[in-house]
Amino acid sequence: AQSVTQLGSHVSVSEGALVLLRCNYSSSVPPYLFWYVQYPNQGLQLLLKYTSAATLVKGINGFEAEFKKSETSFHLTKPSAHMSDAAEYFCAVSDISSNTGKLIFGQGTTLQVKP
Amino acid sequence: DSGVTQTPKHLITATGQRVTLRCSPRSGDLSVYWYQQSLDQGLQFLIQYYNGEERAKGNILERFSAQQFPDLHSELNLSSLELGDSALYFCASSSQGKNSPLHFGNGTRLTVT
């Protein structure tokens, strides 16, 4: 069965600093991976997705993620944090074994951006 | 705007009661998913429908049920409510394909008092 683990429930960075949110996956088959962002009182918004085309995936709002099979990782990065990036971020893997398209989510990482 | 509409936005009810949450998927999406988000459990998959048929079941209690109608909107029914059912309930929709992302509504916040 597929699963994802997000390392660090809270990450705090200064405005302008590098953002690094960690996600490791477990999958017996090549995974489909996603990053979502959730702003307060809103639903989840898709940031980017990996579907085996390219290992470096660019998303919205300047975020990108790199798929590393050897490390079973799909970490999310942004070179320079903005105050507006403060939100909760979720890594997810598609449950390929069930062939339903449902996503299995990590526990989430809250990003705090300090001025 | 994801194109997924959920109503109501907020619901406050008492223990033992029954409520219905409604979801309209994005135009053209045949799959509807229901998730529960709580502080202690995170995002938990409840159930999925595809074109009116139940496709997958997750950690959904027997007190909960769902259906998808011919116009593809879906309803999640929660009965005999308990304090622990207080949570955010999200609906998501997707088009066909295992690598299709889910598009989420803004959720219904349920408070059971």
PDB file of C-alpha atoms in Angstrom:
ATOM      1  CA  ALA A   1       0.000   0.000   0.000  1.00  0.00           C
ATOM      2  CA  GLN A   2       1.118   3.512  -0.717  1.00  0.00           C
ATOM      3  CA  SER A   3       1.798   6.069   2.014  1.00  0.00           C
ATOM      4  CA  VAL A   4       3.515   9.403   2.538  1.00  0.00           C
ATOM      5  CA  THR A   5       5.318  10.833   5.524  1.00  0.00           C
ATOM      6  CA  GLN A   6       5.870  14.527   6.007  1.00  0.00           C
ATOM      7  CA  LEU A   7       8.827  15.299   8.216  1.00  0.00           C
ATOM      8  CA  GLY A   8       8.141  18.206  10.505  1.00  0.00           C
ATOM      9  CA  SER A   9       4.633  19.302  11.423  1.00  0.00           C
ATOM     10  CA  HIS A  10       5.777  22.931  11.683  1.00  0.00           C
ATOM     11  CA  VAL A  11       8.407  24.791   9.685  1.00  0.00           C
ATOM     12  CA  SER A  12       9.311  28.413  10.314  1.00  0.00           C
ATOM     13  CA  VAL A  13      11.340  30.546   7.900  1.00  0.00           C
ATOM     14  CA  SER A  14      12.097  34.222   7.492  1.00  0.00           C
ATOM     15  CA  GLU A  15      10.689  36.164   4.585  1.00  0.00           C
ATOM     16  CA  GLY A  16      13.067  35.800   1.648  1.00  0.00           C
ATOM     17  CA  ALA A  17      14.591  32.562   2.935  1.00  0.00           C
ATOM     18  CA  LEU A  18      14.515  29.172   1.262  1.00  0.00           C
ATOM     19  CA  VAL A  19      11.467  27.036   1.917  1.00  0.00           C
ATOM     20  CA  LEU A  20      12.007  23.268   2.181  1.00  0.00           C
ATOM     21  CA  LEU A  21       9.131  20.975   3.103  1.00  0.00           C
ATOM     22  CA  ARG A  22       9.964  17.301   3.260  1.00  0.00           C
ATOM     23  CA  CYS A  23       7.933  14.378   2.000  1.00  0.00           C
ATOM     24  CA  ASN A  24       8.903  10.734   1.757  1.00  0.00           C
ATOM     25  CA  TYR A  25       6.727   8.153   0.076  1.00  0.00           C
ATOM     26  CA  SER A  26       6.317   4.418   0.248  1.00  0.00           C
ATOM     27  CA  SER A  27       5.143   2.638  -2.863  1.00  0.00           C
ATOM     28  CA  SER A  28       5.807  -0.706  -4.500  1.00  0.00           C
ATOM     29  CA  VAL A  29       5.048   0.742  -7.924  1.00  0.00           C
ATOM     30  CA  PRO A  30       6.031   4.040  -9.553  1.00  0.00           C
ATOM     31  CA  PRO A  31       3.954   6.595  -7.669  1.00  0.00           C
ATOM     32  CA  TYR A  32       1.909   9.584  -8.688  1.00  0.00           C
ATOM     33  CA  LEU A  33       2.688  12.338  -6.174  1.00  0.00           C
ATOM     34  CA  PHE A  34       1.053  15.657  -5.401  1.00  0.00           C
ATOM     35  CA  TRP A  35       1.543  18.706  -3.225  1.00  0.00           C
ATOM     36  CA  TYR A  36      -1.446  20.710  -2.037  1.00  0.00           C
ATOM     37  CA  VAL A  37      -1.702  23.939  -0.042  1.00  0.00           C
ATOM     38  CA  GLN A  38      -4.485  24.852   2.353  1.00  0.00           C
ATOM     39  CA  TYR A  39      -5.007  28.457   3.403  1.00  0.00           C
ATOM     40  CA  PRO A  40      -7.103  29.158   6.511  1.00  0.00           C
ATOM     41  CA  ASN A  41     -10.798  28.450   6.046  1.00  0.00           C
ATOM     42  CA  GLN A  42     -10.276  27.198   2.517  1.00  0.00           C
ATOM     43  CA  GLY A  43     -10.083  23.918   0.692  1.00  0.00           C
ATOM     44  CA  LEU A  44      -6.952  22.270  -0.660  1.00  0.00           C
ATOM     45  CA  GLN A  45      -5.412  23.783  -3.750  1.00  0.00           C
ATOM     46  CA  LEU A  46      -3.149  21.820  -6.062  1.00  0.00           C
ATOM     47  CA  LEU A  47       0.420  23.166  -6.141  1.00  0.00           C
ATOM     48  CA  LEU A  48       2.004  20.584  -8.434  1.00  0.00           C
ATOM     49  CA  LYS A  49       1.971  16.935  -9.429  1.00  0.00           C
ATOM     50  CA  TYR A  50       4.506  14.301 -10.460  1.00  0.00           C
ATOM     51  CA  THR A  51       3.389  11.727 -12.989  1.00  0.00           C
ATOM     52  CA  SER A  52       6.748  10.296 -14.151  1.00  0.00           C
ATOM     53  CA  ALA A  53       7.343  12.717 -17.033  1.00  0.00           C
ATOM     54  CA  ALA A  54      10.098  14.838 -15.459  1.00  0.00           C
ATOM     55  CA  THR A  55      11.721  14.486 -12.056  1.00  0.00           C
ATOM     56  CA  LEU A  56      11.739  18.242 -11.403  1.00  0.00           C
ATOM     57  CA  VAL A  57       8.212  19.540 -11.332  1.00  0.00           C
ATOM     58  CA  LYS A  58       7.344  23.226 -11.330  1.00  0.00           C
ATOM     59  CA  GLY A  59       4.128  24.372  -9.753  1.00  0.00           C
ATOM     60  CA  ILE A  60       2.233  27.515  -9.007  1.00  0.00           C
ATOM     61  CA  ASN A  61       3.424  30.424  -6.847  1.00  0.00           C
ATOM     62  CA  GLY A  62       7.100  29.666  -7.489  1.00  0.00           C
ATOM     63  CA  PHE A  63       7.104  26.239  -5.839  1.00  0.00           C
ATOM     64  CA  GLU A  64       8.821  23.195  -7.272  1.00  0.00           C
ATOM     65  CA  ALA A  65       9.467  19.635  -6.174  1.00  0.00           C
ATOM     66  CA  GLU A  66      12.021  17.034  -7.162  1.00  0.00           C
ATOM     67  CA  PHE A  67      11.229  13.328  -7.375  1.00  0.00           C
ATOM     68  CA  LYS A  68      14.161  11.237  -6.131  1.00  0.00           C
ATOM     69  CA  LYS A  69      13.528   7.541  -6.482  1.00  0.00           C
ATOM     70  CA  SER A  70      16.747   6.542  -4.704  1.00  0.00           C
ATOM     71  CA  GLU A  71      15.673   8.520  -1.646  1.00  0.00           C
ATOM     72  CA  THR A  72      11.910   7.873  -2.036  1.00  0.00           C
ATOM     73  CA  SER A  73      11.444  11.606  -1.578  1.00  0.00           C
ATOM     74  CA  PHE A  74       9.394  14.391  -3.129  1.00  0.00           C
ATOM     75  CA  HIS A  75      10.451  17.497  -1.221  1.00  0.00           C
ATOM     76  CA  LEU A  76       8.814  20.856  -1.932  1.00  0.00           C
ATOM     77  CA  THR A  77      10.996  23.955  -2.274  1.00  0.00           C
ATOM     78  CA  LYS A  78      10.722  27.652  -2.985  1.00  0.00           C
ATOM     79  CA  PRO A  79      13.811  29.852  -3.256  1.00  0.00           C
ATOM     80  CA  SER A  80      12.386  32.865  -1.459  1.00  0.00           C
ATOM     81  CA  ALA A  81       9.495  32.783   0.995  1.00  0.00           C
ATOM     82  CA  HIS A  82       6.744  35.386   0.936  1.00  0.00           C
ATOM     83  CA  MET A  83       4.419  36.214   3.793  1.00  0.00           C
ATOM     84  CA  SER A  84       1.560  34.965   1.650  1.00  0.00           C
ATOM     85  CA  ASP A  85       3.098  31.462   1.622  1.00  0.00           C
ATOM     86  CA  ALA A  86       2.068  30.922   5.250  1.00  0.00           C
ATOM     87  CA  ALA A  87      -0.335  27.990   5.088  1.00  0.00           C
ATOM     88  CA  GLU A  88      -0.570  24.241   5.607  1.00  0.00           C
ATOM     89  CA  TYR A  89       1.015  22.021   2.984  1.00  0.00           C
ATOM     90  CA  PHE A  90       0.070  18.439   2.231  1.00  0.00           C
ATOM     91  CA  CYS A  91       1.950  15.802   0.301  1.00  0.00           C
ATOM     92  CA  ALA A  92      -0.194  13.066  -1.236  1.00  0.00           C
ATOM     93  CA  VAL A  93       0.210   9.863  -3.220  1.00  0.00           C
ATOM     94  CA  SER A  94      -2.338   8.321  -5.540  1.00  0.00           C
ATOM     95  CA  ASP A  95      -3.602   4.979  -4.300  1.00  0.00           C
ATOM     96  CA  ILE A  96      -2.645   3.056  -7.413  1.00  0.00           C
ATOM     97  CA  SER A  97      -3.314  -0.319  -5.788  1.00  0.00           C
ATOM     98  CA  SER A  98      -7.035   0.428  -5.539  1.00  0.00           C
ATOM     99  CA  ASN A  99      -7.166   1.907  -9.051  1.00  0.00           C
ATOM    100  CA  THR A 100      -9.684   4.472  -7.844  1.00  0.00           C
ATOM    101  CA  GLY A 101      -7.697   7.671  -8.097  1.00  0.00           C
ATOM    102  CA  LYS A 102      -8.122   8.482  -4.433  1.00  0.00           C
ATOM    103  CA  LEU A 103      -5.263  10.254  -2.726  1.00  0.00           C
ATOM    104  CA  ILE A 104      -3.560   9.305   0.505  1.00  0.00           C
ATOM    105  CA  PHE A 105      -2.374  12.373   2.372  1.00  0.00           C
ATOM    106  CA  GLY A 106       0.442  13.039   4.769  1.00  0.00           C
ATOM    107  CA  GLN A 107      -0.227  14.684   8.096  1.00  0.00           C
ATOM    108  CA  GLY A 108       0.579  18.136   6.771  1.00  0.00           C
ATOM    109  CA  THR A 109       3.242  20.750   7.501  1.00  0.00           C
ATOM    110  CA  THR A 110       2.341  24.219   8.711  1.00  0.00           C
ATOM    111  CA  LEU A 111       4.614  26.838   7.215  1.00  0.00           C
ATOM    112  CA  GLN A 112       5.148  30.006   9.220  1.00  0.00           C
ATOM    113  CA  VAL A 113       6.843  32.956   7.510  1.00  0.00           C
ATOM    114  CA  LYS A 114       8.369  35.563   9.781  1.00  0.00           C
ATOM    115  CA  PRO A 115       8.881  39.161   8.646  1.00  0.00           C
TER     116      PRO A 115
ATOM    117  CA  ASP B   1     -12.005  28.733  -7.583  1.00  0.00           C
ATOM    118  CA  SER B   2     -11.790  24.950  -7.932  1.00  0.00           C
ATOM    119  CA  GLY B   3     -15.255  24.635  -9.445  1.00  0.00           C
ATOM    120  CA  VAL B   4     -16.370  22.293  -6.644  1.00  0.00           C
ATOM    121  CA  THR B   5     -19.236  23.687  -4.580  1.00  0.00           C
ATOM    122  CA  GLN B   6     -20.068  22.544  -1.073  1.00  0.00           C
ATOM    123  CA  THR B   7     -23.026  23.580   1.029  1.00  0.00           C
ATOM    124  CA  PRO B   8     -23.518  24.577   3.739  1.00  0.00           C
ATOM    125  CA  LYS B   9     -20.262  26.211   4.798  1.00  0.00           C
ATOM    126  CA  HIS B  10     -21.005  25.833   8.466  1.00  0.00           C
ATOM    127  CA  LEU B  11     -23.308  23.526  10.371  1.00  0.00           C
ATOM    128  CA  ILE B  12     -23.938  23.495  14.100  1.00  0.00           C
ATOM    129  CA  THR B  13     -26.091  20.730  15.502  1.00  0.00           C
ATOM    130  CA  ALA B  14     -26.642  18.683  18.623  1.00  0.00           C
ATOM    131  CA  THR B  15     -25.591  15.155  19.471  1.00  0.00           C
ATOM    132  CA  GLY B  16     -27.917  12.501  18.156  1.00  0.00           C
ATOM    133  CA  GLN B  17     -29.050  14.577  15.193  1.00  0.00           C
ATOM    134  CA  ARG B  18     -28.717  13.889  11.466  1.00  0.00           C
ATOM    135  CA  VAL B  19     -27.287  16.247   8.835  1.00  0.00           C
ATOM    136  CA  THR B  20     -26.773  16.219   5.082  1.00  0.00           C
ATOM    137  CA  LEU B  21     -23.788  17.764   3.342  1.00  0.00           C
ATOM    138  CA  ARG B  22     -24.026  18.545  -0.341  1.00  0.00           C
ATOM    139  CA  CYS B  23     -21.404  18.688  -3.068  1.00  0.00           C
ATOM    140  CA  SER B  24     -21.516  19.697  -6.723  1.00  0.00           C
ATOM    141  CA  PRO B  25     -18.428  18.522  -8.641  1.00  0.00           C
ATOM    142  CA  ARG B  26     -16.575  20.385 -11.356  1.00  0.00           C
ATOM    143  CA  SER B  27     -18.311  20.332 -14.699  1.00  0.00           C
ATOM    144  CA  GLY B  28     -17.411  17.118 -16.480  1.00  0.00           C
ATOM    145  CA  ASP B  29     -15.936  15.310 -13.470  1.00  0.00           C
ATOM    146  CA  LEU B  30     -17.507  11.939 -12.842  1.00  0.00           C
ATOM    147  CA  SER B  31     -15.687  11.051  -9.616  1.00  0.00           C
ATOM    148  CA  VAL B  32     -16.586  12.507  -6.242  1.00  0.00           C
ATOM    149  CA  TYR B  33     -14.571  11.882  -3.088  1.00  0.00           C
ATOM    150  CA  TRP B  34     -15.418  12.720   0.520  1.00  0.00           C
ATOM    151  CA  TYR B  35     -12.711  13.422   3.101  1.00  0.00           C
ATOM    152  CA  GLN B  36     -12.872  14.264   6.787  1.00  0.00           C
ATOM    153  CA  GLN B  37     -10.272  16.612   8.255  1.00  0.00           C
ATOM    154  CA  SER B  38      -9.737  16.775  11.998  1.00  0.00           C
ATOM    155  CA  LEU B  39      -6.839  17.940  14.136  1.00  0.00           C
ATOM    156  CA  ASP B  40      -6.025  14.507  15.506  1.00  0.00           C
ATOM    157  CA  GLN B  41      -6.685  12.356  12.416  1.00  0.00           C
ATOM    158  CA  GLY B  42      -5.620  14.644   9.598  1.00  0.00           C
ATOM    159  CA  LEU B  43      -7.228  14.116   6.186  1.00  0.00           C
ATOM    160  CA  GLN B  44      -9.073  10.818   6.124  1.00  0.00           C
ATOM    161  CA  PHE B  45     -10.668   9.380   3.011  1.00  0.00           C
ATOM    162  CA  LEU B  46     -14.286   8.428   3.578  1.00  0.00           C
ATOM    163  CA  ILE B  47     -15.843   7.301   0.319  1.00  0.00           C
ATOM    164  CA  GLN B  48     -15.732   7.695  -3.463  1.00  0.00           C
ATOM    165  CA  TYR B  49     -18.421   7.604  -6.111  1.00  0.00           C
ATOM    166  CA  TYR B  50     -17.938   7.342  -9.842  1.00  0.00           C
ATOM    167  CA  ASN B  51     -20.834   8.160 -12.156  1.00  0.00           C
ATOM    168  CA  GLY B  52     -23.377   7.221  -9.539  1.00  0.00           C
ATOM    169  CA  GLU B  53     -21.738   4.038  -8.301  1.00  0.00           C
ATOM    170  CA  GLU B  54     -19.780   3.550  -5.121  1.00  0.00           C
ATOM    171  CA  ARG B  55     -16.141   2.958  -6.121  1.00  0.00           C
ATOM    172  CA  ALA B  56     -14.148   2.895  -2.896  1.00  0.00           C
ATOM    173  CA  LYS B  57     -14.753   3.002   0.815  1.00  0.00           C
ATOM    174  CA  GLY B  58     -12.355   4.241   3.437  1.00  0.00           C
ATOM    175  CA  ASN B  59     -12.671   4.930   7.132  1.00  0.00           C
ATOM    176  CA  ILE B  60     -16.361   5.700   6.983  1.00  0.00           C
ATOM    177  CA  LEU B  61     -18.503   4.947  10.005  1.00  0.00           C
ATOM    178  CA  GLU B  62     -21.691   2.927   9.646  1.00  0.00           C
ATOM    179  CA  ARG B  63     -23.600   5.991  10.841  1.00  0.00           C
ATOM    180  CA  PHE B  64     -22.416   7.799   7.718  1.00  0.00           C
ATOM    181  CA  SER B  65     -23.653   7.205   4.194  1.00  0.00           C
ATOM    182  CA  ALA B  66     -23.350   8.885   0.845  1.00  0.00           C
ATOM    183  CA  GLN B  67     -24.796   8.819  -2.627  1.00  0.00           C
ATOM    184  CA  GLN B  68     -24.236  10.358  -6.022  1.00  0.00           C
ATOM    185  CA  PHE B  69     -27.228  11.396  -8.058  1.00  0.00           C
ATOM    186  CA  PRO B  70     -27.786  11.253 -11.843  1.00  0.00           C
ATOM    187  CA  ASP B  71     -26.800  14.920 -12.167  1.00  0.00           C
ATOM    188  CA  LEU B  72     -23.514  13.887 -10.444  1.00  0.00           C
ATOM    189  CA  HIS B  73     -23.968  15.932  -7.306  1.00  0.00           C
ATOM    190  CA  SER B  74     -23.306  14.022  -4.113  1.00  0.00           C
ATOM    191  CA  GLU B  75     -24.621  14.053  -0.570  1.00  0.00           C
ATOM    192  CA  LEU B  76     -22.980  12.836   2.608  1.00  0.00           C
ATOM    193  CA  ASN B  77     -25.411  11.907   5.356  1.00  0.00           C
ATOM    194  CA  LEU B  78     -24.210  11.830   8.950  1.00  0.00           C
ATOM    195  CA  SER B  79     -26.569  10.429  11.571  1.00  0.00           C
ATOM    196  CA  SER B  80     -26.634   9.831  15.333  1.00  0.00           C
ATOM    197  CA  LEU B  81     -24.008  12.525  15.567  1.00  0.00           C
ATOM    198  CA  GLU B  82     -21.421  12.461  18.315  1.00  0.00           C
ATOM    199  CA  LEU B  83     -19.106  15.168  19.605  1.00  0.00           C
ATOM    200  CA  GLY B  84     -16.205  13.441  17.878  1.00  0.00           C
ATOM    201  CA  ASP B  85     -17.822  13.920  14.482  1.00  0.00           C
ATOM    202  CA  SER B  86     -17.017  17.615  14.660  1.00  0.00           C
ATOM    203  CA  ALA B  87     -14.638  18.218  11.761  1.00  0.00           C
ATOM    204  CA  LEU B  88     -14.202  19.752   8.340  1.00  0.00           C
ATOM    205  CA  TYR B  89     -15.747  17.640   5.605  1.00  0.00           C
ATOM    206  CA  PHE B  90     -14.340  18.090   2.136  1.00  0.00           C
ATOM    207  CA  CYS B  91     -15.666  17.013  -1.182  1.00  0.00           C
ATOM    208  CA  ALA B  92     -13.327  16.653  -4.150  1.00  0.00           C
ATOM    209  CA  SER B  93     -13.863  15.720  -7.756  1.00  0.00           C
ATOM    210  CA  SER B  94     -11.646  14.474 -10.542  1.00  0.00           C
ATOM    211  CA  SER B  95     -11.769  13.398 -14.135  1.00  0.00           C
ATOM    212  CA  GLN B  96     -10.817   9.882 -15.179  1.00  0.00           C
ATOM    213  CA  GLY B  97      -7.275   8.649 -14.763  1.00  0.00           C
ATOM    214  CA  LYS B  98      -5.085   7.498 -11.896  1.00  0.00           C
ATOM    215  CA  ASN B  99      -2.848  10.566 -12.170  1.00  0.00           C
ATOM    216  CA  SER B 100      -5.683  13.069 -12.261  1.00  0.00           C
ATOM    217  CA  PRO B 101      -5.485  15.518  -9.377  1.00  0.00           C
ATOM    218  CA  LEU B 102      -8.385  15.986  -7.020  1.00  0.00           C
ATOM    219  CA  HIS B 103     -10.059  19.373  -6.977  1.00  0.00           C
ATOM    220  CA  PHE B 104     -11.393  20.308  -3.562  1.00  0.00           C
ATOM    221  CA  GLY B 105     -14.314  22.363  -2.421  1.00  0.00           C
ATOM    222  CA  ASN B 106     -14.017  24.764   0.503  1.00  0.00           C
ATOM    223  CA  GLY B 107     -15.508  22.279   2.901  1.00  0.00           C
ATOM    224  CA  THR B 108     -18.323  22.149   5.406  1.00  0.00           C
ATOM    225  CA  ARG B 109     -17.370  22.783   9.004  1.00  0.00           C
ATOM    226  CA  LEU B 110     -19.518  20.626  11.239  1.00  0.00           C
ATOM    227  CA  THR B 111     -19.768  21.411  14.935  1.00  0.00           C
ATOM    228  CA  VAL B 112     -21.630  18.956  17.141  1.00  0.00           C
ATOM    229  CA  THR B 113     -22.570  20.326  20.565  1.00  0.00           C
TER     230      THR B 113
END
